[in-house]
Structures are given as C-alpha cells and as structure tokens.
C-alpha cells in the first residue's frame, strides 16, 4: 500500500494496430508499449514499464455507411508489467546480504492474460480515419508479481483490470 502513492494511477500506452474488415466483421491486432514511469522510495529507484499483444473481433453495425464505423468488440490478449528495483549503494549492507559493491538490480514481472470488451466509433473520409475507443479489460490471471520464474508469496498484488479509453488516427490501405 505504501507504494501506491508513488506512481500515477494512470498508465499511458502507445499502440500500433492493424485491422482487417470483411462483410462487416473487423479483426484487429494491437501491439502496445507502456511508457516507463520512475520514482524513488528511500534508497531504491523503481521503474515500471510493460508491453501487450491482443486480438479483438467485432462487427461494424454501420457497415453500409461510407463515413461512420460503430464496432463493439471482444478480444483476448497478454500484457506484462515489469518493475525494476535499483537499490543504491547506501542501502546495501554486507557481503552476507549479497552486496559486493555495486547497485543491486531486481526485476519483477506481472504477466496477465486479459479479456477485452470494447467499442470503437470511427469517422473516415477516403483513406483517412479518426476515432475513439473505450472498453474494459478483465485480468483473468494471478495477481502476484514474479521474480524469474518464482511467484512471490507476499507483497503487493496488481490487477490489470479496469476501464480505458483512447483516440486514434489511421490510414486505410
């Protein structure tokens, strides 16, 4: 709980998406990268970053429109948060505690399998697209962090469930 106030509650992802449409059905694959956030807690620097890959299938309920798309979708995917803890030399201690004179780096990961319920409203003119997307992600995996392949039994839990929204600009091929 003490670390919840050290990072912002809102994460910013940069996404690259490719969509294919046939008979009103829209298949979209999205690769996302979380913009890193860093903060200090005592003598430890924490950096959070991450990535994701998901696929959604939806149906354009205005498929006959030349300028408007309204697409409710359901998707599945994988996302991972990474937390790198860099303990500065003032906090290290002795050789018995694993300190041999350098900063100590520990990487924690939180992989998640997700379900994505979303809707897209898009406007297009010729090949140019502009739109907005909103949805809810449900994290259906374990909420505990890992180091290496070991699940931590104590400590913070993190769920990637929650509402999101985005805007996009696109180009039709």
PDB file of C-alpha atoms in Angstrom:
ATOM      1  CA  UNK A   1       0.000   0.000   0.000  1.00  0.00           C
ATOM      2  CA  UNK A   2       2.866   2.394   0.732  1.00  0.00           C
ATOM      3  CA  UNK A   3       3.983   2.361  -2.890  1.00  0.00           C
ATOM      4  CA  UNK A   4       0.569   3.074  -4.404  1.00  0.00           C
ATOM      5  CA  UNK A   5       1.047   6.811  -3.937  1.00  0.00           C
ATOM      6  CA  UNK A   6       4.496   6.812  -5.550  1.00  0.00           C
ATOM      7  CA  UNK A   7       3.338   6.058  -9.107  1.00  0.00           C
ATOM      8  CA  UNK A   8       0.486   7.628 -11.006  1.00  0.00           C
ATOM      9  CA  UNK A   9      -2.684   5.578 -11.119  1.00  0.00           C
ATOM     10  CA  UNK A  10      -2.985   6.160 -14.866  1.00  0.00           C
ATOM     11  CA  UNK A  11      -0.694   4.372 -17.290  1.00  0.00           C
ATOM     12  CA  UNK A  12      -0.046   5.653 -20.810  1.00  0.00           C
ATOM     13  CA  UNK A  13       0.316   3.082 -23.569  1.00  0.00           C
ATOM     14  CA  UNK A  14       1.476   3.696 -27.139  1.00  0.00           C
ATOM     15  CA  UNK A  15      -0.268   1.319 -29.527  1.00  0.00           C
ATOM     16  CA  UNK A  16       0.170   0.086 -33.067  1.00  0.00           C
ATOM     17  CA  UNK A  17      -2.910  -1.612 -34.534  1.00  0.00           C
ATOM     18  CA  UNK A  18      -3.727  -3.412 -37.758  1.00  0.00           C
ATOM     19  CA  UNK A  19      -7.347  -4.148 -38.695  1.00  0.00           C
ATOM     20  CA  UNK A  20      -8.876  -6.251 -41.447  1.00  0.00           C
ATOM     21  CA  UNK A  21     -12.551  -5.998 -42.448  1.00  0.00           C
ATOM     22  CA  UNK A  22     -14.719  -8.467 -44.339  1.00  0.00           C
ATOM     23  CA  UNK A  23     -18.529  -8.413 -44.597  1.00  0.00           C
ATOM     24  CA  UNK A  24     -18.768  -6.102 -41.585  1.00  0.00           C
ATOM     25  CA  UNK A  25     -16.540  -8.263 -39.345  1.00  0.00           C
ATOM     26  CA  UNK A  26     -13.426  -6.480 -38.066  1.00  0.00           C
ATOM     27  CA  UNK A  27     -10.357  -8.327 -36.796  1.00  0.00           C
ATOM     28  CA  UNK A  28      -7.832  -6.080 -35.009  1.00  0.00           C
ATOM     29  CA  UNK A  29      -4.400  -6.967 -33.645  1.00  0.00           C
ATOM     30  CA  UNK A  30      -2.798  -4.462 -31.256  1.00  0.00           C
ATOM     31  CA  UNK A  31       0.796  -4.247 -30.002  1.00  0.00           C
ATOM     32  CA  UNK A  32       1.147  -1.877 -27.036  1.00  0.00           C
ATOM     33  CA  UNK A  33       4.094  -0.473 -25.090  1.00  0.00           C
ATOM     34  CA  UNK A  34       3.725   1.161 -21.675  1.00  0.00           C
ATOM     35  CA  UNK A  35       5.538   4.470 -21.289  1.00  0.00           C
ATOM     36  CA  UNK A  36       8.004   3.982 -18.391  1.00  0.00           C
ATOM     37  CA  UNK A  37       7.416   5.656 -15.023  1.00  0.00           C
ATOM     38  CA  UNK A  38      10.123   6.058 -12.382  1.00  0.00           C
ATOM     39  CA  UNK A  39      10.080   7.037  -8.737  1.00  0.00           C
ATOM     40  CA  UNK A  40      12.224   6.763  -5.603  1.00  0.00           C
ATOM     41  CA  UNK A  41      11.316   5.068  -2.331  1.00  0.00           C
ATOM     42  CA  UNK A  42      14.019   5.611   0.279  1.00  0.00           C
ATOM     43  CA  UNK A  43      17.245   4.455  -1.418  1.00  0.00           C
ATOM     44  CA  UNK A  44      15.563   2.383  -4.139  1.00  0.00           C
ATOM     45  CA  UNK A  45      14.686   3.632  -7.613  1.00  0.00           C
ATOM     46  CA  UNK A  46      11.629   1.910  -9.131  1.00  0.00           C
ATOM     47  CA  UNK A  47      10.880   1.899 -12.859  1.00  0.00           C
ATOM     48  CA  UNK A  48       7.652   0.433 -14.234  1.00  0.00           C
ATOM     49  CA  UNK A  49       7.224  -0.408 -17.909  1.00  0.00           C
ATOM     50  CA  UNK A  50       5.457  -3.091 -19.909  1.00  0.00           C
ATOM     51  CA  UNK A  51       4.004  -4.331 -23.161  1.00  0.00           C
ATOM     52  CA  UNK A  52       0.991  -6.159 -24.527  1.00  0.00           C
ATOM     53  CA  UNK A  53      -0.422  -8.009 -27.504  1.00  0.00           C
ATOM     54  CA  UNK A  54      -4.132  -8.591 -28.074  1.00  0.00           C
ATOM     55  CA  UNK A  55      -6.557  -9.562 -30.788  1.00  0.00           C
ATOM     56  CA  UNK A  56     -10.176  -8.376 -30.998  1.00  0.00           C
ATOM     57  CA  UNK A  57     -13.065  -9.393 -33.218  1.00  0.00           C
ATOM     58  CA  UNK A  58     -16.051  -7.127 -33.679  1.00  0.00           C
ATOM     59  CA  UNK A  59     -18.861  -6.264 -36.047  1.00  0.00           C
ATOM     60  CA  UNK A  60     -19.410  -2.857 -37.670  1.00  0.00           C
ATOM     61  CA  UNK A  61     -23.095  -2.231 -37.061  1.00  0.00           C
ATOM     62  CA  UNK A  62     -22.945   0.665 -39.568  1.00  0.00           C
ATOM     63  CA  UNK A  63     -21.098  -1.347 -42.231  1.00  0.00           C
ATOM     64  CA  UNK A  64     -23.109   0.267 -45.043  1.00  0.00           C
ATOM     65  CA  UNK A  65     -22.049   3.793 -44.008  1.00  0.00           C
ATOM     66  CA  UNK A  66     -19.373   5.485 -46.108  1.00  0.00           C
ATOM     67  CA  UNK A  67     -18.113   7.651 -43.231  1.00  0.00           C
ATOM     68  CA  UNK A  68     -19.071   6.085 -39.853  1.00  0.00           C
ATOM     69  CA  UNK A  69     -17.949   2.924 -38.037  1.00  0.00           C
ATOM     70  CA  UNK A  70     -19.511   1.705 -34.778  1.00  0.00           C
ATOM     71  CA  UNK A  71     -17.823  -1.535 -33.727  1.00  0.00           C
ATOM     72  CA  UNK A  72     -18.470  -3.420 -30.489  1.00  0.00           C
ATOM     73  CA  UNK A  73     -15.675  -5.998 -29.991  1.00  0.00           C
ATOM     74  CA  UNK A  74     -14.445  -8.814 -27.799  1.00  0.00           C
ATOM     75  CA  UNK A  75     -10.741  -9.554 -27.502  1.00  0.00           C
ATOM     76  CA  UNK A  76      -8.161 -11.711 -25.762  1.00  0.00           C
ATOM     77  CA  UNK A  77      -4.536 -10.948 -25.106  1.00  0.00           C
ATOM     78  CA  UNK A  78      -1.433 -10.887 -22.985  1.00  0.00           C
ATOM     79  CA  UNK A  79       0.007  -7.931 -21.079  1.00  0.00           C
ATOM     80  CA  UNK A  80       3.015  -7.721 -18.806  1.00  0.00           C
ATOM     81  CA  UNK A  81       4.163  -5.145 -16.299  1.00  0.00           C
ATOM     82  CA  UNK A  82       7.844  -5.006 -15.393  1.00  0.00           C
ATOM     83  CA  UNK A  83       9.150  -3.362 -12.228  1.00  0.00           C
ATOM     84  CA  UNK A  84      12.885  -2.803 -11.961  1.00  0.00           C
ATOM     85  CA  UNK A  85      14.164  -2.047  -8.463  1.00  0.00           C
ATOM     86  CA  UNK A  86      17.632  -0.495  -8.304  1.00  0.00           C
ATOM     87  CA  UNK A  87      18.924  -0.412  -4.740  1.00  0.00           C
ATOM     88  CA  UNK A  88      21.521   2.299  -4.354  1.00  0.00           C
ATOM     89  CA  UNK A  89      24.817   1.511  -2.577  1.00  0.00           C
ATOM     90  CA  UNK A  90      23.848   3.347   0.651  1.00  0.00           C
ATOM     91  CA  UNK A  91      21.187   0.706   1.278  1.00  0.00           C
ATOM     92  CA  UNK A  92      23.198  -2.431   0.536  1.00  0.00           C
ATOM     93  CA  UNK A  93      24.938  -3.722   3.598  1.00  0.00           C
ATOM     94  CA  UNK A  94      27.452  -6.554   3.787  1.00  0.00           C
ATOM     95  CA  UNK A  95      28.647  -9.385   1.563  1.00  0.00           C
ATOM     96  CA  UNK A  96      26.482 -11.768   3.631  1.00  0.00           C
ATOM     97  CA  UNK A  97      23.476  -9.772   2.401  1.00  0.00           C
ATOM     98  CA  UNK A  98      24.539 -10.138  -1.234  1.00  0.00           C
ATOM     99  CA  UNK A  99      26.313  -6.787  -1.606  1.00  0.00           C
ATOM    100  CA  UNK A 100      29.651  -6.800  -3.417  1.00  0.00           C
ATOM    101  CA  UNK A 101      29.986  -3.120  -4.215  1.00  0.00           C
ATOM    102  CA  UNK A 102      27.535  -2.372  -6.997  1.00  0.00           C
ATOM    103  CA  UNK A 103      23.926  -1.360  -7.275  1.00  0.00           C
ATOM    104  CA  UNK A 104      21.557  -4.282  -6.827  1.00  0.00           C
ATOM    105  CA  UNK A 105      19.087  -4.729  -9.707  1.00  0.00           C
ATOM    106  CA  UNK A 106      15.965  -6.854  -9.222  1.00  0.00           C
ATOM    107  CA  UNK A 107      13.419  -7.329 -11.994  1.00  0.00           C
ATOM    108  CA  UNK A 108       9.856  -8.200 -11.025  1.00  0.00           C
ATOM    109  CA  UNK A 109       7.262  -9.152 -13.644  1.00  0.00           C
ATOM    110  CA  UNK A 110       3.486  -9.379 -13.605  1.00  0.00           C
ATOM    111  CA  UNK A 111       2.208 -11.233 -16.683  1.00  0.00           C
ATOM    112  CA  UNK A 112      -1.525 -11.178 -17.327  1.00  0.00           C
ATOM    113  CA  UNK A 113      -3.966 -12.889 -19.634  1.00  0.00           C
ATOM    114  CA  UNK A 114      -6.803 -10.496 -20.395  1.00  0.00           C
ATOM    115  CA  UNK A 115     -10.292 -10.313 -21.840  1.00  0.00           C
ATOM    116  CA  UNK A 116     -11.070  -7.033 -23.578  1.00  0.00           C
ATOM    117  CA  UNK A 117     -14.626  -5.743 -24.049  1.00  0.00           C
ATOM    118  CA  UNK A 118     -14.555  -2.564 -26.147  1.00  0.00           C
ATOM    119  CA  UNK A 119     -16.328  -0.315 -28.572  1.00  0.00           C
ATOM    120  CA  UNK A 120     -14.977   1.868 -31.358  1.00  0.00           C
ATOM    121  CA  UNK A 121     -16.552   4.889 -33.008  1.00  0.00           C
ATOM    122  CA  UNK A 122     -14.671   5.983 -36.100  1.00  0.00           C
ATOM    123  CA  UNK A 123     -15.068   8.599 -38.785  1.00  0.00           C
ATOM    124  CA  UNK A 124     -13.425   8.198 -42.161  1.00  0.00           C
ATOM    125  CA  UNK A 125     -13.053  10.208 -45.302  1.00  0.00           C
ATOM    126  CA  UNK A 126     -11.374   8.464 -48.176  1.00  0.00           C
ATOM    127  CA  UNK A 127      -8.382   6.696 -46.677  1.00  0.00           C
ATOM    128  CA  UNK A 128      -8.110   8.851 -43.528  1.00  0.00           C
ATOM    129  CA  UNK A 129      -9.583   7.603 -40.207  1.00  0.00           C
ATOM    130  CA  UNK A 130     -10.171   9.350 -36.885  1.00  0.00           C
ATOM    131  CA  UNK A 131     -11.850   7.722 -33.917  1.00  0.00           C
ATOM    132  CA  UNK A 132     -12.192   6.880 -30.263  1.00  0.00           C
ATOM    133  CA  UNK A 133     -12.146   3.597 -28.391  1.00  0.00           C
ATOM    134  CA  UNK A 134     -13.341   2.774 -24.881  1.00  0.00           C
ATOM    135  CA  UNK A 135     -13.546  -0.519 -23.079  1.00  0.00           C
ATOM    136  CA  UNK A 136     -12.988  -2.676 -20.055  1.00  0.00           C
ATOM    137  CA  UNK A 137     -10.107  -5.103 -19.585  1.00  0.00           C
ATOM    138  CA  UNK A 138     -10.571  -8.063 -17.245  1.00  0.00           C
ATOM    139  CA  UNK A 139      -7.336  -9.585 -15.879  1.00  0.00           C
ATOM    140  CA  UNK A 140      -8.034 -13.334 -15.559  1.00  0.00           C
ATOM    141  CA  UNK A 141      -4.587 -14.358 -14.287  1.00  0.00           C
ATOM    142  CA  UNK A 142      -2.802 -14.482 -10.939  1.00  0.00           C
ATOM    143  CA  UNK A 143      -2.273 -11.007  -9.490  1.00  0.00           C
ATOM    144  CA  UNK A 144       1.058 -11.711  -7.744  1.00  0.00           C
ATOM    145  CA  UNK A 145       4.403 -10.496  -9.026  1.00  0.00           C
ATOM    146  CA  UNK A 146       7.243 -12.837 -10.015  1.00  0.00           C
ATOM    147  CA  UNK A 147      10.996 -12.668  -9.971  1.00  0.00           C
ATOM    148  CA  UNK A 148      12.496 -15.018 -12.521  1.00  0.00           C
ATOM    149  CA  UNK A 149      10.070 -17.957 -12.679  1.00  0.00           C
ATOM    150  CA  UNK A 150       9.208 -17.792  -8.968  1.00  0.00           C
ATOM    151  CA  UNK A 151       5.827 -16.449  -7.846  1.00  0.00           C
ATOM    152  CA  UNK A 152       6.192 -14.129  -4.848  1.00  0.00           C
ATOM    153  CA  UNK A 153       4.076 -15.324  -1.934  1.00  0.00           C
ATOM    154  CA  UNK A 154       3.985 -11.969  -0.126  1.00  0.00           C
ATOM    155  CA  UNK A 155       3.964  -8.368  -1.215  1.00  0.00           C
ATOM    156  CA  UNK A 156       1.782  -6.267  -3.446  1.00  0.00           C
ATOM    157  CA  UNK A 157      -0.691  -7.678  -5.919  1.00  0.00           C
ATOM    158  CA  UNK A 158      -1.524  -5.955  -9.183  1.00  0.00           C
ATOM    159  CA  UNK A 159      -4.513  -6.407 -11.435  1.00  0.00           C
ATOM    160  CA  UNK A 160      -4.614  -5.003 -14.942  1.00  0.00           C
ATOM    161  CA  UNK A 161      -8.431  -4.960 -14.862  1.00  0.00           C
ATOM    162  CA  UNK A 162     -10.107  -1.639 -15.473  1.00  0.00           C
ATOM    163  CA  UNK A 163     -11.682   0.830 -17.852  1.00  0.00           C
ATOM    164  CA  UNK A 164      -9.678   2.535 -20.583  1.00  0.00           C
ATOM    165  CA  UNK A 165     -10.131   4.991 -23.415  1.00  0.00           C
ATOM    166  CA  UNK A 166      -8.070   6.137 -26.355  1.00  0.00           C
ATOM    167  CA  UNK A 167      -8.180   8.157 -29.542  1.00  0.00           C
ATOM    168  CA  UNK A 168      -6.643   7.121 -32.820  1.00  0.00           C
ATOM    169  CA  UNK A 169      -5.647   8.358 -36.245  1.00  0.00           C
ATOM    170  CA  UNK A 170      -5.356   5.867 -39.064  1.00  0.00           C
ATOM    171  CA  UNK A 171      -4.889   5.236 -42.732  1.00  0.00           C
ATOM    172  CA  UNK A 172      -6.796   2.690 -44.848  1.00  0.00           C
ATOM    173  CA  UNK A 173      -4.885   0.605 -47.336  1.00  0.00           C
TER     174      UNK A 173
END
